[in-house]
Amino acid sequence: MTAQLIDGNALAAQVRSEVAHRVTALKARGVQPHLAILLVGDNPASQVYVRSKVADSEQTGLQATLERLPADTTQAALLARIAALNADPAVHGILVQLPLPAHLDAQAVIEAIAPHKDVDGFHVASAGALMVGQSGFRPCTPYGCMKMLESIGYDLRGKHAVVIGRSNIVGKPMAMMLLAANATVTICHSATADLASHTRQADVIVAAVGKRHVLTAGMVKPGAVVIDVGMNRDDAGKLCGDVDFDRVKDVAGWITPVPGGVGPMTRAMLLVNTLEAAERASA
Ligand code: GUN
């Protein structure tokens, strides 16, 4: 292994500790930061995710309320719950766990969340603010990736960053954040003709596809920083990312593991966003 590991668990613990200190300061002023989580239906993966979001919140002193709604909840009923949470001054952040059951319009649900409570950063107002360089909530996964780059003191100015994936949740906001940090950014996706020709030129690669071994050793420039957003299972059922870690680690300069890389940072940045929602509301 030549690459240095970017330890997401250690960095997330540091972020959580900073959040906990700021929560203590808010509480001293009589403000209890509060995240409301809505879970519709009983998707097993979603249940695991929301439980960990509640546990993380409570561990850092944030209040988290998990509201479970039945799988047959109507669009109107869900929008009414969001409207009530928007109007509740004791609630600072609102998170609707995705995916939603197929009969619900997820984009309309996200747009119903008040932008100042949109701690996922998925609202068009949040996406637009990121695009034009205004303050607003940043989606937690790319925000966590930027923190990881910051943690190794990496200066993105003039560097070539290649993002693989163009989702609204990761790829597109990731590209905007890298651009804001003065990187030259290429976005690759499923219709990219020759992925390796782009990644081989990259100083920084962010893989956010959701497919094993999208990035192999021959596709990486020696010394590059490799950030793996993927969360997949290998043939043995073991958690793995989008990067062929065992080989890429011998070429890259820095690399994030899966598990223990981006995942814990995504969770930590939700706490940061919720804390900041509460700080702004009480400023
Ligand atoms: N489902 C999987 N990841 C996420 C996330 O970051 N936020 C929400 N709301 N749902 C998700």
Coordinates of C-alpha atoms and ligand atoms in Angstrom, one line a residue:
M1 CA 0.0 0.0 0.0
T2 CA 1.4 3.3 -1.0
A3 CA -1.7 5.4 -0.5
Q4 CA -2.4 7.1 2.8
L5 CA -5.8 6.3 4.2
I6 CA -8.3 9.1 4.9
D7 CA -10.1 7.7 8.0
G8 CA -13.7 8.7 7.8
N9 CA -14.5 7.2 11.2
A10 CA -11.8 9.3 13.0
L11 CA -12.7 12.5 11.1
A12 CA -16.4 12.0 11.7
A13 CA -15.7 11.6 15.5
Q14 CA -13.9 14.9 15.4
V15 CA -16.8 16.6 13.6
R16 CA -19.3 15.1 16.1
S17 CA -17.2 16.4 19.0
E18 CA -17.2 19.9 17.5
V19 CA -20.9 19.7 16.9
A20 CA -21.4 18.6 20.5
H21 CA -19.5 21.6 21.8
R22 CA -21.7 24.0 19.7
V23 CA -24.8 22.2 20.8
T24 CA -23.8 22.8 24.4
A25 CA -23.4 26.5 23.7
L26 CA -26.8 26.7 22.0
K27 CA -28.5 24.9 24.9
A28 CA -26.9 27.4 27.3
R29 CA -28.9 30.0 25.4
G30 CA -32.1 27.9 25.8
V31 CA -32.1 26.5 22.3
Q32 CA -32.5 22.7 21.8
P33 CA -31.5 21.8 18.2
H34 CA -34.2 19.5 16.8
L35 CA -34.2 17.2 13.7
A36 CA -37.5 15.8 12.6
I37 CA -37.2 12.6 10.5
L38 CA -40.1 11.3 8.5
L39 CA -40.0 7.6 7.4
V40 CA -42.8 6.4 5.1
G41 CA -43.3 2.6 4.9
D42 CA -40.9 -0.1 6.1
N43 CA -38.0 -0.3 3.7
P44 CA -35.5 -2.3 5.8
A45 CA -32.4 -0.3 4.6
S46 CA -34.2 3.0 5.4
Q47 CA -35.0 1.7 8.9
V48 CA -31.4 1.1 9.6
Y49 CA -30.3 4.5 8.2
V50 CA -32.9 6.4 10.2
R51 CA -32.0 4.6 13.4
S52 CA -28.4 5.5 13.0
K53 CA -29.3 9.2 12.3
V54 CA -31.3 9.3 15.5
A55 CA -28.5 7.6 17.5
D56 CA -25.9 10.1 16.0
S57 CA -28.1 13.0 16.9
E58 CA -28.7 11.9 20.5
Q59 CA -25.0 11.2 21.0
T60 CA -24.2 14.8 20.1
G61 CA -27.0 16.3 22.1
L62 CA -29.3 17.1 19.3
Q63 CA -32.9 16.1 19.7
A64 CA -34.2 13.8 16.9
T65 CA -37.8 12.8 16.5
L66 CA -38.6 9.9 14.2
E67 CA -42.1 9.8 12.9
R68 CA -43.1 6.6 11.1
L69 CA -45.9 6.9 8.6
P70 CA -47.7 3.9 7.0
A71 CA -46.6 2.8 3.4
D72 CA -50.0 3.9 2.1
T73 CA -49.7 7.5 3.3
T74 CA -51.1 9.8 0.7
Q75 CA -49.2 12.7 -0.9
A76 CA -51.6 15.1 0.7
A77 CA -51.2 13.6 4.2
L78 CA -47.4 13.7 3.8
L79 CA -47.4 17.3 2.6
A80 CA -49.7 18.3 5.5
R81 CA -47.1 16.7 8.0
I82 CA -44.3 18.7 6.4
A83 CA -46.3 21.9 6.5
A84 CA -46.9 21.4 10.2
L85 CA -43.1 20.8 10.8
N86 CA -42.3 23.9 8.7
A87 CA -44.5 25.9 10.9
D88 CA -43.2 24.5 14.2
P89 CA -40.5 26.8 15.6
A90 CA -39.1 24.0 17.8
V91 CA -38.1 22.0 14.7
H92 CA -34.9 23.2 13.0
G93 CA -34.3 20.5 10.4
I94 CA -36.7 18.2 8.4
L95 CA -35.5 15.0 6.7
V96 CA -37.8 12.8 4.7
Q97 CA -36.0 9.5 4.2
L98 CA -35.7 8.3 0.6
P99 CA -36.7 6.3 -1.3
L100 CA -40.4 7.0 -0.8
P101 CA -43.1 4.4 -1.8
A102 CA -43.7 4.6 -5.6
H103 CA -47.1 6.3 -5.4
L104 CA -45.5 9.4 -3.8
D105 CA -43.8 12.2 -5.8
A106 CA -40.4 12.5 -4.0
Q107 CA -39.4 15.8 -5.7
A108 CA -42.7 17.5 -4.8
V109 CA -42.2 16.3 -1.2
I110 CA -38.7 17.7 -1.1
E111 CA -39.9 21.0 -2.5
A112 CA -42.5 21.2 0.3
I113 CA -39.8 21.4 3.0
A114 CA -39.0 25.0 4.0
P115 CA -35.5 25.7 2.5
H116 CA -34.2 27.0 5.9
K117 CA -35.0 23.5 7.4
D118 CA -33.7 21.5 4.4
V119 CA -30.8 19.8 6.2
D120 CA -30.5 17.2 3.4
G121 CA -29.8 20.1 1.0
F122 CA -32.0 18.5 -1.7
H123 CA -34.4 21.4 -2.2
V124 CA -34.1 23.3 -5.5
A125 CA -33.4 26.4 -3.5
S126 CA -30.4 24.7 -1.8
A127 CA -29.2 23.3 -5.1
G128 CA -29.5 26.8 -6.7
A129 CA -27.7 28.5 -3.8
L130 CA -24.8 26.1 -4.2
M131 CA -24.8 26.7 -8.0
V132 CA -24.5 30.5 -7.6
G133 CA -22.3 30.5 -4.5
Q134 CA -24.8 31.6 -1.9
S135 CA -25.1 30.2 1.6
G136 CA -27.5 27.3 1.9
F137 CA -27.5 23.7 3.1
R138 CA -25.0 21.5 1.2
P139 CA -26.0 17.8 0.6
C140 CA -24.3 15.8 3.3
T141 CA -22.3 13.3 1.2
P142 CA -20.4 15.7 -1.1
Y143 CA -20.1 18.1 1.9
G144 CA -18.4 15.2 3.8
C145 CA -16.1 14.5 0.9
M146 CA -15.0 18.2 0.9
K147 CA -14.3 17.9 4.6
M148 CA -12.1 14.8 3.9
L149 CA -10.1 16.8 1.3
E150 CA -9.8 19.6 3.8
S151 CA -8.6 17.2 6.5
I152 CA -5.5 16.3 4.5
G153 CA -4.8 19.9 3.7
Y154 CA -5.4 19.4 0.0
D155 CA -5.5 22.6 -2.1
L156 CA -7.9 22.1 -5.0
R157 CA -6.9 25.3 -6.8
G158 CA -5.9 24.4 -10.3
K159 CA -6.2 20.7 -9.8
H160 CA -8.2 18.5 -12.1
A161 CA -11.1 16.7 -10.4
V162 CA -13.1 14.0 -12.0
V163 CA -16.5 13.1 -10.6
I164 CA -18.0 9.8 -11.7
G165 CA -21.7 10.0 -11.4
R166 CA -24.2 12.8 -12.0
S167 CA -26.9 12.3 -9.4
N168 CA -28.7 15.3 -7.8
I169 CA -27.6 14.0 -4.3
V170 CA -23.9 13.4 -4.9
G171 CA -22.4 13.8 -8.4
K172 CA -23.8 17.2 -9.4
P173 CA -23.4 19.0 -6.0
M174 CA -19.9 17.4 -5.7
A175 CA -18.9 18.9 -9.0
M176 CA -20.2 22.4 -7.8
M177 CA -18.3 22.2 -4.5
L178 CA -15.1 21.2 -6.3
L179 CA -15.6 24.1 -8.8
A180 CA -16.2 26.5 -5.9
A181 CA -12.8 25.4 -4.5
N182 CA -11.2 26.4 -7.8
A183 CA -10.7 22.9 -9.2
T184 CA -11.1 22.2 -13.0
V185 CA -14.0 19.7 -12.9
T186 CA -15.0 16.9 -15.3
I187 CA -18.3 15.0 -14.7
C188 CA -18.3 11.5 -16.1
H189 CA -21.4 9.3 -16.3
S190 CA -23.0 6.3 -17.9
A191 CA -22.8 7.8 -21.4
T192 CA -19.1 8.9 -21.1
A193 CA -17.3 7.3 -24.0
D194 CA -13.9 6.6 -22.5
L195 CA -14.0 6.9 -18.7
A196 CA -10.4 5.8 -18.2
S197 CA -9.1 8.6 -20.5
H198 CA -10.6 11.1 -18.1
T199 CA -9.7 9.5 -14.8
R200 CA -6.1 9.0 -15.8
Q201 CA -5.6 12.7 -16.0
A202 CA -7.3 13.4 -12.6
D203 CA -5.6 14.7 -9.5
V204 CA -8.7 13.9 -7.6
I205 CA -11.3 11.2 -8.4
V206 CA -14.7 11.0 -6.7
A207 CA -16.5 7.7 -7.6
A208 CA -20.2 7.9 -6.9
V209 CA -21.8 5.4 -9.2
G210 CA -23.1 2.5 -7.0
K211 CA -21.3 -0.2 -8.9
R212 CA -18.3 -2.4 -7.9
H213 CA -14.9 -1.9 -9.5
V214 CA -15.9 1.1 -11.6
L215 CA -12.4 2.5 -10.8
T216 CA -9.5 0.1 -11.3
A217 CA -5.8 0.6 -10.7
G218 CA -5.0 1.2 -14.4
M219 CA -7.4 4.2 -14.4
V220 CA -5.6 6.1 -11.7
K221 CA -2.7 8.5 -12.0
P222 CA 0.0 7.7 -9.4
G223 CA -0.4 9.9 -6.4
A224 CA -4.0 10.9 -7.1
V225 CA -6.6 11.3 -4.3
V226 CA -9.4 8.8 -4.6
I227 CA -12.7 9.3 -2.8
D228 CA -15.1 6.3 -2.8
V229 CA -18.8 7.2 -2.3
G230 CA -20.0 3.7 -3.3
M231 CA -21.8 1.3 -1.0
N232 CA -22.1 -2.1 -2.6
R233 CA -21.9 -5.7 -1.7
D234 CA -19.3 -8.1 -3.2
D235 CA -20.1 -11.7 -4.1
A236 CA -19.5 -12.8 -0.5
G237 CA -22.0 -10.1 0.7
K238 CA -19.2 -7.9 2.1
L239 CA -19.6 -4.2 2.0
C240 CA -17.5 -2.6 -0.7
G241 CA -17.3 0.7 -2.7
D242 CA -17.0 1.6 -6.4
V243 CA -13.2 1.5 -6.2
D244 CA -11.1 -1.7 -6.5
F245 CA -9.5 -0.7 -3.2
D246 CA -7.0 -3.5 -2.9
R247 CA -5.2 -2.5 -6.1
V248 CA -5.9 1.2 -6.4
K249 CA -4.3 1.7 -2.9
D250 CA -1.0 0.8 -4.5
V251 CA -1.3 3.6 -7.0
A252 CA -3.2 6.4 -5.3
G253 CA -1.6 9.0 -3.0
W254 CA -4.7 9.1 -0.7
I255 CA -7.7 6.9 -0.6
T256 CA -10.9 6.5 1.4
P257 CA -11.9 3.0 2.6
V258 CA -15.4 1.4 2.4
P259 CA -16.6 1.0 5.1
G260 CA -15.2 3.7 7.3
G261 CA -14.8 6.4 4.7
V262 CA -17.4 8.6 3.2
G263 CA -20.3 6.9 5.0
P264 CA -19.6 8.2 8.5
M265 CA -18.8 11.6 7.1
T266 CA -22.3 11.8 5.4
R267 CA -23.9 11.0 8.8
A268 CA -21.7 13.6 10.6
M269 CA -22.5 16.4 8.1
L270 CA -26.2 15.9 8.7
L271 CA -25.5 16.8 12.3
V272 CA -23.6 19.9 11.2
N273 CA -26.4 21.0 8.9
T274 CA -29.0 20.5 11.7
L275 CA -26.9 22.4 14.2
E276 CA -26.4 25.3 11.7
A277 CA -30.2 25.3 11.1
A278 CA -30.7 25.8 14.8
E279 CA -27.9 28.4 15.1
R280 CA -29.4 30.4 12.2
A281 CA -32.9 30.2 13.6
S282 CA -31.8 31.5 16.9
A283 CA -29.3 34.1 15.7
Ligands
GUN1 N1 -31.7 7.8 1.5 C1 -30.4 7.4 1.4 N2 -29.6 8.4 1.7 C2 -30.4 9.4 2.1 C3 -30.1 10.7 2.5 O1 -29.0 11.2 2.6 N3 -31.2 11.5 2.8 C4 -32.4 11.1 2.7 N4 -33.4 11.9 3.0 N5 -32.7 9.8 2.3 C5 -31.7 9.0 2.0

